[in-house]
């Protein structure tokens, strides 16, 4: 399991109900089930990953964030997780709204487009940058809504979401030492993790 997935798992209380959107090979689900006693299930758009997860006994169904969350009842889960997928969905704002409708908490991780290497490459080359995280050319990338940490915080303020916890991590999922400064995190953090809830909950 990736180190950033372990950080996500640390945000989740034992014995809770969890939905992982874009669950991939089910590594996070398996970890939560085995070590936290969570009722964890997943949605995955890639049928190959769904088949692999189900073959390992994990409750994963085929679906996607943009179209299938509306079918879940209010507060069906304690946590709804969206890992490294926000920038690839068609309607990020609506997906976040649905996550915090069907879940008491939302955990969101995404690559930070405000990282200094991306800024520098765009400034010096005049072309869309490519890195280990942003590794496909602009005409093939699934990342149709790249955002920065500051962009995401602004959206949270506009929607009235409470940020319970946040952190910036490097490419390997290690916590960044500048995690107390949001502006430094926006400049140096390669990925961001946010734990959210709706105001009044």
Short mmCIF file of N, CA and C in Angstrom, two decimals, residues 4-74:
data_model
loop_
_atom_site.label_atom_id
_atom_site.label_comp_id
_atom_site.label_asym_id
_atom_site.label_seq_id
_atom_site.Cartn_x
_atom_site.Cartn_y
_atom_site.Cartn_z
N UNK A 4 0.84 7.34 1.06
CA UNK A 4 -0.26 8.30 1.19
C UNK A 4 -1.56 7.58 1.57
N UNK A 5 -1.70 6.31 1.15
CA UNK A 5 -2.88 5.55 1.55
C UNK A 5 -2.85 5.23 3.04
N UNK A 6 -1.66 5.03 3.58
CA UNK A 6 -1.55 4.80 5.03
C UNK A 6 -1.93 6.07 5.79
N UNK A 7 -1.57 7.23 5.25
CA UNK A 7 -1.97 8.49 5.88
C UNK A 7 -3.48 8.66 5.83
N UNK A 8 -4.09 8.26 4.72
CA UNK A 8 -5.55 8.30 4.63
C UNK A 8 -6.16 7.36 5.67
N UNK A 9 -5.61 6.16 5.78
CA UNK A 9 -6.13 5.20 6.75
C UNK A 9 -6.03 5.73 8.17
N UNK A 10 -4.99 6.50 8.46
CA UNK A 10 -4.83 7.07 9.80
C UNK A 10 -5.92 8.08 10.13
N UNK A 11 -6.57 8.63 9.11
CA UNK A 11 -7.64 9.60 9.34
C UNK A 11 -8.98 8.92 9.65
N UNK A 12 -9.05 7.62 9.47
CA UNK A 12 -10.32 6.89 9.57
C UNK A 12 -10.40 6.13 10.90
N UNK A 13 -11.48 6.34 11.62
CA UNK A 13 -11.67 5.67 12.90
C UNK A 13 -11.98 4.19 12.69
N UNK A 14 -11.50 3.33 13.58
CA UNK A 14 -11.79 1.89 13.47
C UNK A 14 -13.29 1.62 13.55
N UNK A 15 -13.71 0.57 12.86
CA UNK A 15 -15.09 0.11 12.94
C UNK A 15 -16.11 0.96 12.22
N UNK A 16 -15.67 1.87 11.36
CA UNK A 16 -16.60 2.76 10.66
C UNK A 16 -16.92 2.24 9.26
N UNK A 17 -17.93 2.88 8.64
CA UNK A 17 -18.36 2.53 7.28
C UNK A 17 -17.62 3.43 6.29
N UNK A 18 -16.97 2.82 5.30
CA UNK A 18 -16.12 3.56 4.37
C UNK A 18 -16.47 3.21 2.94
N UNK A 19 -16.56 4.24 2.09
CA UNK A 19 -16.67 4.04 0.65
C UNK A 19 -15.45 4.65 0.00
N UNK A 20 -14.72 3.85 -0.77
CA UNK A 20 -13.53 4.32 -1.47
C UNK A 20 -13.86 4.45 -2.96
N UNK A 21 -13.87 5.69 -3.44
CA UNK A 21 -14.19 5.96 -4.85
C UNK A 21 -12.90 5.93 -5.65
N UNK A 22 -12.85 5.11 -6.68
CA UNK A 22 -11.61 4.92 -7.42
C UNK A 22 -10.68 4.05 -6.61
N UNK A 23 -11.20 2.90 -6.16
CA UNK A 23 -10.48 2.06 -5.19
C UNK A 23 -9.32 1.28 -5.80
N UNK A 24 -9.17 1.31 -7.14
CA UNK A 24 -8.03 0.66 -7.77
C UNK A 24 -7.98 -0.82 -7.46
N UNK A 25 -6.82 -1.29 -7.01
CA UNK A 25 -6.65 -2.72 -6.74
C UNK A 25 -7.20 -3.12 -5.37
N UNK A 26 -7.78 -2.18 -4.64
CA UNK A 26 -8.40 -2.49 -3.35
C UNK A 26 -7.45 -2.53 -2.18
N UNK A 27 -6.23 -2.00 -2.35
CA UNK A 27 -5.24 -2.06 -1.27
C UNK A 27 -5.72 -1.34 -0.01
N UNK A 28 -6.31 -0.16 -0.16
CA UNK A 28 -6.80 0.59 1.00
C UNK A 28 -7.97 -0.14 1.66
N UNK A 29 -8.88 -0.67 0.85
CA UNK A 29 -10.02 -1.41 1.40
C UNK A 29 -9.55 -2.60 2.23
N UNK A 30 -8.61 -3.35 1.68
CA UNK A 30 -8.09 -4.53 2.36
C UNK A 30 -7.44 -4.15 3.69
N UNK A 31 -6.68 -3.07 3.68
CA UNK A 31 -6.00 -2.61 4.89
C UNK A 31 -7.02 -2.19 5.95
N UNK A 32 -8.03 -1.43 5.54
CA UNK A 32 -9.04 -0.96 6.50
C UNK A 32 -9.83 -2.14 7.08
N UNK A 33 -10.12 -3.11 6.26
CA UNK A 33 -10.87 -4.28 6.73
C UNK A 33 -10.04 -5.11 7.71
N UNK A 34 -8.78 -5.37 7.36
CA UNK A 34 -7.94 -6.25 8.17
C UNK A 34 -7.46 -5.60 9.46
N UNK A 35 -7.07 -4.31 9.40
CA UNK A 35 -6.42 -3.68 10.55
C UNK A 35 -7.32 -2.74 11.34
N UNK A 36 -8.42 -2.28 10.72
CA UNK A 36 -9.29 -1.32 11.41
C UNK A 36 -10.69 -1.85 11.67
N UNK A 37 -11.00 -3.02 11.13
CA UNK A 37 -12.32 -3.58 11.32
C UNK A 37 -13.42 -2.75 10.69
N UNK A 38 -13.10 -2.06 9.60
CA UNK A 38 -14.06 -1.19 8.93
C UNK A 38 -14.95 -1.98 7.97
N UNK A 39 -16.17 -1.49 7.81
CA UNK A 39 -17.06 -1.99 6.76
C UNK A 39 -16.71 -1.17 5.52
N UNK A 40 -15.74 -1.64 4.75
CA UNK A 40 -15.18 -0.86 3.64
C UNK A 40 -15.55 -1.47 2.31
N UNK A 41 -15.99 -0.63 1.39
CA UNK A 41 -16.34 -1.07 0.04
C UNK A 41 -15.89 -0.03 -0.96
N UNK A 42 -15.85 -0.41 -2.25
CA UNK A 42 -15.28 0.48 -3.24
C UNK A 42 -16.09 0.59 -4.52
N UNK A 43 -15.81 1.69 -5.24
CA UNK A 43 -16.31 1.89 -6.60
C UNK A 43 -15.09 2.10 -7.48
N UNK A 44 -15.06 1.43 -8.62
CA UNK A 44 -13.91 1.54 -9.52
C UNK A 44 -14.40 1.53 -10.97
N UNK A 45 -13.86 2.46 -11.77
CA UNK A 45 -14.29 2.58 -13.17
C UNK A 45 -13.58 1.58 -14.09
N UNK A 46 -12.38 1.14 -13.69
CA UNK A 46 -11.60 0.20 -14.50
C UNK A 46 -12.05 -1.23 -14.18
N UNK A 47 -12.66 -1.88 -15.15
CA UNK A 47 -13.22 -3.21 -14.92
C UNK A 47 -12.15 -4.23 -14.57
N UNK A 48 -10.94 -4.05 -15.06
CA UNK A 48 -9.86 -4.98 -14.71
C UNK A 48 -9.54 -4.91 -13.22
N UNK A 49 -9.54 -3.70 -12.67
CA UNK A 49 -9.28 -3.54 -11.24
C UNK A 49 -10.43 -4.09 -10.41
N UNK A 50 -11.66 -3.91 -10.91
CA UNK A 50 -12.82 -4.47 -10.21
C UNK A 50 -12.70 -5.98 -10.14
N UNK A 51 -12.37 -6.61 -11.27
CA UNK A 51 -12.23 -8.06 -11.31
C UNK A 51 -11.13 -8.53 -10.36
N UNK A 52 -10.02 -7.81 -10.35
CA UNK A 52 -8.91 -8.18 -9.47
C UNK A 52 -9.31 -8.07 -8.00
N UNK A 53 -10.02 -7.00 -7.65
CA UNK A 53 -10.45 -6.80 -6.27
C UNK A 53 -11.44 -7.87 -5.83
N UNK A 54 -12.43 -8.15 -6.68
CA UNK A 54 -13.44 -9.14 -6.35
C UNK A 54 -12.79 -10.52 -6.20
N UNK A 55 -11.79 -10.81 -7.03
CA UNK A 55 -11.09 -12.09 -6.94
C UNK A 55 -10.39 -12.26 -5.60
N UNK A 56 -10.06 -11.13 -4.96
CA UNK A 56 -9.43 -11.17 -3.64
C UNK A 56 -10.46 -11.03 -2.52
N UNK A 57 -11.74 -11.13 -2.88
CA UNK A 57 -12.78 -11.11 -1.86
C UNK A 57 -13.18 -9.74 -1.37
N UNK A 58 -12.84 -8.70 -2.13
CA UNK A 58 -13.16 -7.34 -1.71
C UNK A 58 -14.46 -6.86 -2.35
N UNK A 59 -15.31 -6.15 -1.59
CA UNK A 59 -16.60 -5.69 -2.13
C UNK A 59 -16.44 -4.42 -2.97
N UNK A 60 -16.12 -4.60 -4.23
CA UNK A 60 -15.92 -3.49 -5.16
C UNK A 60 -16.88 -3.65 -6.33
N UNK A 61 -17.55 -2.55 -6.69
CA UNK A 61 -18.46 -2.60 -7.82
C UNK A 61 -18.01 -1.63 -8.90
N UNK A 62 -18.43 -1.92 -10.12
CA UNK A 62 -18.07 -1.07 -11.26
C UNK A 62 -18.94 0.18 -11.24
N UNK A 63 -18.31 1.35 -11.38
CA UNK A 63 -19.04 2.61 -11.38
C UNK A 63 -18.07 3.77 -11.41
N UNK A 64 -18.62 4.98 -11.44
CA UNK A 64 -17.75 6.15 -11.44
C UNK A 64 -18.35 7.26 -10.59
N UNK A 65 -17.49 8.17 -10.17
CA UNK A 65 -17.88 9.22 -9.23
C UNK A 65 -18.89 10.18 -9.82
N UNK A 66 -18.79 10.46 -11.11
CA UNK A 66 -19.65 11.47 -11.72
C UNK A 66 -21.10 11.04 -11.81
N UNK A 67 -21.37 9.74 -11.91
CA UNK A 67 -22.74 9.30 -12.22
C UNK A 67 -23.38 8.41 -11.17
N UNK A 68 -22.61 7.77 -10.32
CA UNK A 68 -23.18 6.73 -9.46
C UNK A 68 -23.38 7.12 -8.00
N UNK A 69 -22.80 8.22 -7.54
CA UNK A 69 -22.95 8.59 -6.13
C UNK A 69 -24.37 9.01 -5.80
N UNK A 70 -25.09 9.53 -6.80
CA UNK A 70 -26.46 10.00 -6.56
C UNK A 70 -27.40 8.88 -6.13
N UNK A 71 -27.01 7.62 -6.36
CA UNK A 71 -27.88 6.50 -6.03
C UNK A 71 -27.78 6.08 -4.56
N UNK A 72 -26.81 6.63 -3.83
CA UNK A 72 -26.64 6.27 -2.42
C UNK A 72 -27.50 7.18 -1.53
N UNK A 73 -28.05 6.63 -0.44
CA UNK A 73 -28.85 7.46 0.48
C UNK A 73 -27.96 8.40 1.31
N UNK A 74 -28.57 9.39 1.92
CA UNK A 74 -27.86 10.34 2.76
C UNK A 74 -27.19 9.61 3.93
#
